[in-house]
Structures are given as C-alpha cells and as structure tokens.
PDB file of C-alpha atoms in Angstrom:
ATOM      1  CA  MET A   1     -86.530  51.495  33.616  1.00  0.00           C
ATOM      2  CA  VAL A   2     -84.029  50.658  30.878  1.00  0.00           C
ATOM      3  CA  SER A   3     -84.625  52.468  27.602  1.00  0.00           C
ATOM      4  CA  PRO A   4     -85.030  50.258  24.516  1.00  0.00           C
ATOM      5  CA  PRO A   5     -82.123  50.229  22.042  1.00  0.00           C
ATOM      6  CA  LYS A   6     -82.163  52.889  19.335  1.00  0.00           C
ATOM      7  CA  GLY A   7     -81.197  50.404  16.610  1.00  0.00           C
ATOM      8  CA  VAL A   8     -82.502  47.064  15.361  1.00  0.00           C
ATOM      9  CA  THR A   9     -80.131  45.178  17.694  1.00  0.00           C
ATOM     10  CA  GLU A  10     -78.722  45.618  21.164  1.00  0.00           C
ATOM     11  CA  PRO A  11     -75.545  47.736  21.521  1.00  0.00           C
ATOM     12  CA  ILE A  12     -72.211  45.922  21.315  1.00  0.00           C
ATOM     13  CA  SER A  13     -70.736  47.917  24.191  1.00  0.00           C
ATOM     14  CA  LEU A  14     -72.101  50.222  26.878  1.00  0.00           C
ATOM     15  CA  VAL A  15     -68.677  51.127  28.270  1.00  0.00           C
ATOM     16  CA  ARG A  16     -68.552  54.776  29.235  1.00  0.00           C
ATOM     17  CA  PRO A  17     -65.706  57.079  28.168  1.00  0.00           C
ATOM     18  CA  THR A  18     -62.569  57.238  30.274  1.00  0.00           C
ATOM     19  CA  SER A  19     -60.636  60.371  31.139  1.00  0.00           C
ATOM     20  CA  ALA A  20     -58.313  59.539  28.228  1.00  0.00           C
ATOM     21  CA  ASP A  21     -61.329  59.414  25.901  1.00  0.00           C
ATOM     22  CA  LEU A  22     -62.495  62.808  27.119  1.00  0.00           C
ATOM     23  CA  GLU A  23     -59.036  64.249  26.542  1.00  0.00           C
ATOM     24  CA  ALA A  24     -58.875  62.750  23.043  1.00  0.00           C
ATOM     25  CA  THR A  25     -62.288  64.225  22.252  1.00  0.00           C
ATOM     26  CA  ALA A  26     -61.091  67.664  23.340  1.00  0.00           C
ATOM     27  CA  GLN A  27     -58.082  67.227  21.037  1.00  0.00           C
ATOM     28  CA  LEU A  28     -60.437  66.355  18.207  1.00  0.00           C
ATOM     29  CA  GLU A  29     -62.461  69.517  18.771  1.00  0.00           C
ATOM     30  CA  THR A  30     -59.232  71.515  18.634  1.00  0.00           C
ATOM     31  CA  PHE A  31     -58.252  69.714  15.434  1.00  0.00           C
ATOM     32  CA  LEU A  32     -61.573  70.606  13.800  1.00  0.00           C
ATOM     33  CA  CYS A  33     -61.016  74.268  14.594  1.00  0.00           C
ATOM     34  CA  GLU A  34     -57.384  74.302  13.466  1.00  0.00           C
ATOM     35  CA  THR A  35     -58.106  72.585  10.141  1.00  0.00           C
ATOM     36  CA  GLY A  36     -60.833  75.074   9.261  1.00  0.00           C
ATOM     37  CA  LEU A  37     -63.682  72.554   9.401  1.00  0.00           C
ATOM     38  CA  ASP A  38     -65.628  74.773  11.782  1.00  0.00           C
ATOM     39  CA  GLU A  39     -67.582  77.680  10.366  1.00  0.00           C
ATOM     40  CA  THR A  40     -66.451  81.172  11.216  1.00  0.00           C
ATOM     41  CA  PRO A  41     -68.884  83.273  13.307  1.00  0.00           C
ATOM     42  CA  GLU A  42     -69.772  85.195  10.135  1.00  0.00           C
ATOM     43  CA  GLU A  43     -70.535  82.007   8.179  1.00  0.00           C
ATOM     44  CA  GLU A  44     -72.577  80.594  11.037  1.00  0.00           C
ATOM     45  CA  ALA A  45     -74.555  83.837  11.257  1.00  0.00           C
ATOM     46  CA  VAL A  46     -75.454  83.547   7.569  1.00  0.00           C
ATOM     47  CA  ARG A  47     -76.671  79.980   8.083  1.00  0.00           C
ATOM     48  CA  VAL A  48     -78.726  80.887  11.165  1.00  0.00           C
ATOM     49  CA  PHE A  49     -80.220  83.836   9.282  1.00  0.00           C
ATOM     50  CA  GLY A  50     -81.186  81.443   6.512  1.00  0.00           C
ATOM     51  CA  ARG A  51     -82.913  79.133   8.961  1.00  0.00           C
ATOM     52  CA  ARG A  52     -85.074  82.025  10.107  1.00  0.00           C
ATOM     53  CA  CYS A  53     -85.907  83.204   6.610  1.00  0.00           C
ATOM     54  CA  PHE A  54     -87.002  79.896   5.088  1.00  0.00           C
ATOM     55  CA  ALA A  55     -90.252  78.507   6.438  1.00  0.00           C
ATOM     56  CA  ASN A  56     -89.486  74.929   5.351  1.00  0.00           C
ATOM     57  CA  LEU A  57     -85.894  73.877   4.937  1.00  0.00           C
ATOM     58  CA  ARG A  58     -83.342  71.198   5.584  1.00  0.00           C
ATOM     59  CA  ALA A  59     -80.060  72.526   6.950  1.00  0.00           C
ATOM     60  CA  SER A  60     -77.227  70.082   7.379  1.00  0.00           C
ATOM     61  CA  SER A  61     -76.863  69.179  11.037  1.00  0.00           C
ATOM     62  CA  THR A  62     -73.158  68.622  10.432  1.00  0.00           C
ATOM     63  CA  ALA A  63     -72.544  71.823   8.542  1.00  0.00           C
ATOM     64  CA  GLY A  64     -68.934  72.842   8.410  1.00  0.00           C
ATOM     65  CA  ARG A  65     -67.001  75.548   6.679  1.00  0.00           C
ATOM     66  CA  GLY A  66     -67.920  75.667   2.992  1.00  0.00           C
ATOM     67  CA  SER A  67     -70.972  73.445   3.393  1.00  0.00           C
ATOM     68  CA  ASP A  68     -73.865  74.126   1.101  1.00  0.00           C
ATOM     69  CA  PHE A  69     -77.299  75.139   2.310  1.00  0.00           C
ATOM     70  CA  ASP A  70     -80.251  72.918   1.395  1.00  0.00           C
ATOM     71  CA  ALA A  71     -83.681  74.564   1.418  1.00  0.00           C
ATOM     72  CA  LEU A  72     -86.993  72.850   0.752  1.00  0.00           C
ATOM     73  CA  VAL A  73     -89.836  74.950  -0.635  1.00  0.00           C
ATOM     74  CA  VAL A  74     -93.252  73.436   0.145  1.00  0.00           C
ATOM     75  CA  SER A  75     -96.363  74.606  -1.697  1.00  0.00           C
ATOM     76  CA  PRO A  76    -100.041  73.622  -2.052  1.00  0.00           C
ATOM     77  CA  TYR A  77    -100.999  71.052  -4.684  1.00  0.00           C
ATOM     78  CA  TYR A  78    -102.127  73.582  -7.310  1.00  0.00           C
ATOM     79  CA  VAL A  79     -98.687  75.212  -7.661  1.00  0.00           C
ATOM     80  CA  ASN A  80     -96.937  73.805 -10.733  1.00  0.00           C
ATOM     81  CA  ARG A  81     -93.359  72.576 -10.465  1.00  0.00           C
ATOM     82  CA  ASP A  82     -92.240  73.351 -14.023  1.00  0.00           C
ATOM     83  CA  HIS A  83     -93.996  76.693 -14.476  1.00  0.00           C
ATOM     84  CA  ASP A  84     -94.209  78.250 -11.012  1.00  0.00           C
ATOM     85  CA  PHE A  85     -91.006  76.896  -9.465  1.00  0.00           C
ATOM     86  CA  PHE A  86     -88.544  76.594 -12.324  1.00  0.00           C
ATOM     87  CA  SER A  87     -89.860  79.279 -14.688  1.00  0.00           C
ATOM     88  CA  VAL A  88     -91.429  81.950 -12.455  1.00  0.00           C
ATOM     89  CA  LEU A  89     -89.300  81.603  -9.313  1.00  0.00           C
ATOM     90  CA  GLY A  90     -86.240  80.744 -11.389  1.00  0.00           C
ATOM     91  CA  GLY A  91     -86.758  83.928 -13.399  1.00  0.00           C
ATOM     92  CA  MET A  92     -87.086  86.026 -10.252  1.00  0.00           C
ATOM     93  CA  LEU A  93     -83.884  84.552  -8.856  1.00  0.00           C
ATOM     94  CA  ASP A  94     -82.100  85.228 -12.129  1.00  0.00           C
ATOM     95  CA  GLU A  95     -82.943  88.918 -11.753  1.00  0.00           C
ATOM     96  CA  THR A  96     -81.822  89.037  -8.106  1.00  0.00           C
ATOM     97  CA  GLU A  97     -78.469  90.764  -7.686  1.00  0.00           C
ATOM     98  CA  ALA A  98     -77.423  88.614  -4.725  1.00  0.00           C
ATOM     99  CA  VAL A  99     -77.910  85.414  -6.737  1.00  0.00           C
ATOM    100  CA  THR A 100     -75.069  84.096  -8.905  1.00  0.00           C
ATOM    101  CA  GLU A 101     -74.261  80.818 -10.662  1.00  0.00           C
ATOM    102  CA  LEU A 102     -77.973  80.054 -11.074  1.00  0.00           C
ATOM    103  CA  GLN A 103     -78.490  76.562 -12.460  1.00  0.00           C
ATOM    104  CA  PRO A 104     -81.975  74.989 -12.628  1.00  0.00           C
ATOM    105  CA  VAL A 105     -81.775  71.189 -12.890  1.00  0.00           C
ATOM    106  CA  PRO A 106     -85.352  69.955 -13.436  1.00  0.00           C
ATOM    107  CA  GLY A 107     -84.233  66.587 -14.801  1.00  0.00           C
ATOM    108  CA  ALA A 108     -82.124  65.559 -11.800  1.00  0.00           C
ATOM    109  CA  HIS A 109     -83.043  62.599  -9.571  1.00  0.00           C
ATOM    110  CA  VAL A 110     -84.216  65.273  -7.133  1.00  0.00           C
ATOM    111  CA  SER A 111     -85.258  68.382  -9.061  1.00  0.00           C
ATOM    112  CA  VAL A 112     -83.304  71.366  -7.791  1.00  0.00           C
ATOM    113  CA  ILE A 113     -82.318  74.959  -8.455  1.00  0.00           C
ATOM    114  CA  LYS A 114     -78.632  75.401  -7.659  1.00  0.00           C
ATOM    115  CA  MET A 115     -77.268  78.865  -6.984  1.00  0.00           C
ATOM    116  CA  ARG A 116     -75.063  81.036  -4.841  1.00  0.00           C
ATOM    117  CA  PHE A 117     -76.858  83.529  -2.615  1.00  0.00           C
ATOM    118  CA  HIS A 118     -74.524  86.126  -1.117  1.00  0.00           C
ATOM    119  CA  SER A 119     -71.684  83.694  -1.983  1.00  0.00           C
ATOM    120  CA  VAL A 120     -73.327  80.806  -0.073  1.00  0.00           C
ATOM    121  CA  GLN A 121     -74.013  77.683  -2.138  1.00  0.00           C
ATOM    122  CA  VAL A 122     -77.746  76.919  -1.987  1.00  0.00           C
ATOM    123  CA  ASP A 123     -79.654  73.909  -3.310  1.00  0.00           C
ATOM    124  CA  LEU A 124     -83.318  74.887  -3.560  1.00  0.00           C
ATOM    125  CA  ILE A 125     -85.635  71.865  -3.665  1.00  0.00           C
ATOM    126  CA  TYR A 126     -89.371  71.940  -4.311  1.00  0.00           C
ATOM    127  CA  ALA A 127     -92.350  69.867  -3.181  1.00  0.00           C
ATOM    128  CA  ASN A 128     -96.059  70.469  -3.687  1.00  0.00           C
ATOM    129  CA  ILE A 129     -98.204  68.479  -1.283  1.00  0.00           C
ATOM    130  CA  SER A 130    -101.863  67.474  -1.301  1.00  0.00           C
ATOM    131  CA  LEU A 131    -103.113  70.423   0.736  1.00  0.00           C
ATOM    132  CA  LEU A 132    -104.982  73.589  -0.173  1.00  0.00           C
ATOM    133  CA  VAL A 133    -102.986  75.593   2.380  1.00  0.00           C
ATOM    134  CA  VAL A 134     -99.570  74.688   3.827  1.00  0.00           C
ATOM    135  CA  PRO A 135     -99.622  75.171   7.631  1.00  0.00           C
ATOM    136  CA  ARG A 136     -96.641  76.831   9.294  1.00  0.00           C
ATOM    137  CA  ASP A 137     -96.274  73.899  11.690  1.00  0.00           C
ATOM    138  CA  LEU A 138     -96.309  71.267   8.937  1.00  0.00           C
ATOM    139  CA  ASP A 139     -94.554  68.076  10.072  1.00  0.00           C
ATOM    140  CA  LEU A 140     -92.994  66.446   7.024  1.00  0.00           C
ATOM    141  CA  HIS A 141     -92.126  63.443   9.172  1.00  0.00           C
ATOM    142  CA  ASP A 142     -95.825  62.575   9.374  1.00  0.00           C
ATOM    143  CA  ARG A 143     -96.535  59.766   6.894  1.00  0.00           C
ATOM    144  CA  LYS A 144     -99.892  61.315   6.046  1.00  0.00           C
ATOM    145  CA  VAL A 145     -97.993  64.027   4.161  1.00  0.00           C
ATOM    146  CA  LEU A 146     -96.952  61.415   1.576  1.00  0.00           C
ATOM    147  CA  CYS A 147    -100.538  60.611   0.591  1.00  0.00           C
ATOM    148  CA  GLY A 148    -101.227  61.468  -3.047  1.00  0.00           C
ATOM    149  CA  LEU A 149     -97.672  62.598  -3.835  1.00  0.00           C
ATOM    150  CA  ASP A 150     -95.912  61.680  -7.057  1.00  0.00           C
ATOM    151  CA  LEU A 151     -92.468  60.071  -7.024  1.00  0.00           C
ATOM    152  CA  ALA A 152     -90.656  63.353  -7.728  1.00  0.00           C
ATOM    153  CA  THR A 153     -92.246  65.020  -4.699  1.00  0.00           C
ATOM    154  CA  VAL A 154     -91.562  62.046  -2.438  1.00  0.00           C
ATOM    155  CA  ARG A 155     -87.890  62.280  -3.415  1.00  0.00           C
ATOM    156  CA  SER A 156     -87.906  65.991  -2.615  1.00  0.00           C
ATOM    157  CA  VAL A 157     -89.223  65.559   0.936  1.00  0.00           C
ATOM    158  CA  ASN A 158     -87.093  62.485   1.631  1.00  0.00           C
ATOM    159  CA  GLY A 159     -84.092  64.578   2.672  1.00  0.00           C
ATOM    160  CA  VAL A 160     -86.005  66.254   5.501  1.00  0.00           C
ATOM    161  CA  ARG A 161     -87.594  63.012   6.625  1.00  0.00           C
ATOM    162  CA  ILE A 162     -84.348  61.019   6.620  1.00  0.00           C
ATOM    163  CA  ALA A 163     -82.403  63.724   8.475  1.00  0.00           C
ATOM    164  CA  LYS A 164     -85.027  63.938  11.205  1.00  0.00           C
ATOM    165  CA  GLU A 165     -85.255  60.158  11.519  1.00  0.00           C
ATOM    166  CA  ILE A 166     -81.487  59.813  11.885  1.00  0.00           C
ATOM    167  CA  MET A 167     -81.448  62.453  14.628  1.00  0.00           C
ATOM    168  CA  ARG A 168     -84.219  60.557  16.412  1.00  0.00           C
ATOM    169  CA  LEU A 169     -82.381  57.235  16.265  1.00  0.00           C
ATOM    170  CA  VAL A 170     -78.896  58.246  17.438  1.00  0.00           C
ATOM    171  CA  PRO A 171     -78.286  58.006  21.208  1.00  0.00           C
ATOM    172  CA  ASP A 172     -75.975  61.045  21.401  1.00  0.00           C
ATOM    173  CA  VAL A 173     -76.599  63.722  18.786  1.00  0.00           C
ATOM    174  CA  ALA A 174     -73.490  65.754  19.657  1.00  0.00           C
ATOM    175  CA  ALA A 175     -71.184  62.727  19.331  1.00  0.00           C
ATOM    176  CA  PHE A 176     -72.884  61.754  16.068  1.00  0.00           C
ATOM    177  CA  ARG A 177     -72.424  65.210  14.573  1.00  0.00           C
ATOM    178  CA  MET A 178     -68.756  65.443  15.506  1.00  0.00           C
ATOM    179  CA  THR A 179     -68.001  61.945  14.223  1.00  0.00           C
ATOM    180  CA  LEU A 180     -69.851  62.493  10.966  1.00  0.00           C
ATOM    181  CA  ARG A 181     -68.004  65.736  10.276  1.00  0.00           C
ATOM    182  CA  CYS A 182     -64.698  63.921  10.740  1.00  0.00           C
ATOM    183  CA  VAL A 183     -65.776  60.984   8.570  1.00  0.00           C
ATOM    184  CA  LYS A 184     -66.933  63.348   5.829  1.00  0.00           C
ATOM    185  CA  HIS A 185     -63.607  65.177   5.969  1.00  0.00           C
ATOM    186  CA  TRP A 186     -61.729  61.863   5.736  1.00  0.00           C
ATOM    187  CA  ALA A 187     -63.873  60.686   2.809  1.00  0.00           C
ATOM    188  CA  LYS A 188     -63.409  63.924   0.883  1.00  0.00           C
ATOM    189  CA  THR A 189     -59.637  64.040   1.387  1.00  0.00           C
ATOM    190  CA  HIS A 190     -59.382  60.412   0.209  1.00  0.00           C
ATOM    191  CA  GLY A 191     -61.587  60.976  -2.840  1.00  0.00           C
ATOM    192  CA  VAL A 192     -64.354  58.588  -1.769  1.00  0.00           C
ATOM    193  CA  TYR A 193     -67.135  61.097  -1.056  1.00  0.00           C
ATOM    194  CA  SER A 194     -69.428  61.077  -4.084  1.00  0.00           C
ATOM    195  CA  ASN A 195     -72.485  59.002  -4.882  1.00  0.00           C
ATOM    196  CA  VAL A 196     -72.213  60.230  -8.481  1.00  0.00           C
ATOM    197  CA  VAL A 197     -69.114  58.082  -9.098  1.00  0.00           C
ATOM    198  CA  GLY A 198     -70.211  55.092  -7.038  1.00  0.00           C
ATOM    199  CA  PHE A 199     -69.072  55.985  -3.525  1.00  0.00           C
ATOM    200  CA  LEU A 200     -71.222  57.016  -0.589  1.00  0.00           C
ATOM    201  CA  GLY A 201     -72.698  60.501  -0.430  1.00  0.00           C
ATOM    202  CA  GLY A 202     -73.738  62.516   2.589  1.00  0.00           C
ATOM    203  CA  VAL A 203     -76.780  60.412   3.502  1.00  0.00           C
ATOM    204  CA  GLY A 204     -74.900  57.139   3.113  1.00  0.00           C
ATOM    205  CA  TRP A 205     -72.088  58.212   5.417  1.00  0.00           C
ATOM    206  CA  ALA A 206     -74.625  59.598   7.905  1.00  0.00           C
ATOM    207  CA  ILE A 207     -76.479  56.271   8.075  1.00  0.00           C
ATOM    208  CA  LEU A 208     -73.242  54.332   8.630  1.00  0.00           C
ATOM    209  CA  VAL A 209     -72.078  56.680  11.389  1.00  0.00           C
ATOM    210  CA  ALA A 210     -75.528  56.587  13.000  1.00  0.00           C
ATOM    211  CA  ARG A 211     -75.409  52.790  13.092  1.00  0.00           C
ATOM    212  CA  VAL A 212     -71.988  52.797  14.756  1.00  0.00           C
ATOM    213  CA  CYS A 213     -73.322  55.294  17.313  1.00  0.00           C
ATOM    214  CA  GLN A 214     -76.180  52.891  18.055  1.00  0.00           C
ATOM    215  CA  LEU A 215     -73.772  49.990  18.596  1.00  0.00           C
ATOM    216  CA  TYR A 216     -71.489  52.060  20.853  1.00  0.00           C
ATOM    217  CA  PRO A 217     -73.900  54.602  22.414  1.00  0.00           C
ATOM    218  CA  ASN A 218     -71.518  55.889  25.097  1.00  0.00           C
ATOM    219  CA  VAL A 219     -68.428  56.322  22.932  1.00  0.00           C
ATOM    220  CA  LEU A 220     -67.357  59.885  22.141  1.00  0.00           C
ATOM    221  CA  GLY A 221     -65.780  61.214  19.003  1.00  0.00           C
ATOM    222  CA  ARG A 222     -62.023  61.086  19.536  1.00  0.00           C
ATOM    223  CA  LEU A 223     -58.719  61.683  17.782  1.00  0.00           C
ATOM    224  CA  ASP A 224     -56.612  58.497  17.465  1.00  0.00           C
TER     225      ASP A 224
END
C-alpha cells in the first residue's frame, strides 16, 4: 500500500540517491564538523541534561554549536503571568548564581525571560492553560489544549506545536535536520537570517526546507 504524500501535493521526484549522492552527503557531514556547526560532546551533554530537567520544553531539533535553548513553562490557569512568572520566578532567577544576563521581556510578541544559565543562552517562555493540574504527559499538540486560552498564551505554545507538526510532515527527519542546519548557516553568513529586520527567522526557514523535503522525499542533504 502506497503511503499518502506528506504535503498538500504529490512529490515532484521520487528518485532515490545515487552512490555519488551518498558520498556528497558524507562530505557534508564532515563539513559540518570541520566548520564547528556541530556541538561538542560537552555542549550536547548540557542540552540533554536540560531536556531531562525541564518537564515541558521546546529544544531545537536542529541545534548546533552556539544554539540557544528554548524552554516552555506550563502552569495551571490560576498562576499569573505578570506576578508569578515575571516577578516571582524572575526574582528567583536574578538571585541564582548560575544565571547571568537576565532580561525579562513581557511586552514581546511572545513574552519571554532571556538569560544565560551556566553560559548557555536560554529563552524561557510561559503558558498557563485551562487546567487545575498540569499532567506530566500533557500533549500540547492536542487542539483541546487551546480552549479558553488568550492570544498571548496561544503564541507561547505555538512554538512547540509548530515544531512537532513539522517533524510529523517531513518524510525523512534526519535529512530535514541536516539540510536545515546548512540553510540556517548559509542564511546567517549572508545576513538574511532575522525576522526582526524583514527576513525569515528559524520557523520560516524550517517551513521552506520542510516543503522541499516533501517535494523530494528521497533526496539527501549533500554538499555541491
């Protein structure tokens, strides 16, 4: 039985990679290591440790060396964003020795506390959902979670939902991740990686790469 296409249209090409493609992909992996785009074992250990410490978080699936760490804090409905998150938690973080460069930004499009934790850049995002108790196995991809949420909270959980949806819709997650890391590197070195100044940001580039992966599901990332 043929699987339905991942995208809104049929793929343009189903041609499988040749031996030359496989060799070029291996060269690309070497290039990523040599240019320092891969995390060191120490940096990766910090990120993995963070995944285990935060109950609800969004970690970039294409994290490379120097990438920031996005964490989503989810609370019951009665916890107040301004007082409990920005004032109380923000105050506790300010007194934490491992935290530096603390910068609460409540007025941003997505409210966030920016900081460095043990020298790792962290963006701490907050969402309070319409539940009395937040279950450990909460699935933020479930549309029922959005019921009763204000616009600010919907924006906060969007990152998790979009990331999971993209992973679900790409035919080859490994090829997508490698390609996106390369595209991000290209965009940054050419000065076109910033939604603040009118270019695409991380999500925009991810959606474009995901669409290309849908159109060419059997193509590998390669160095040309």
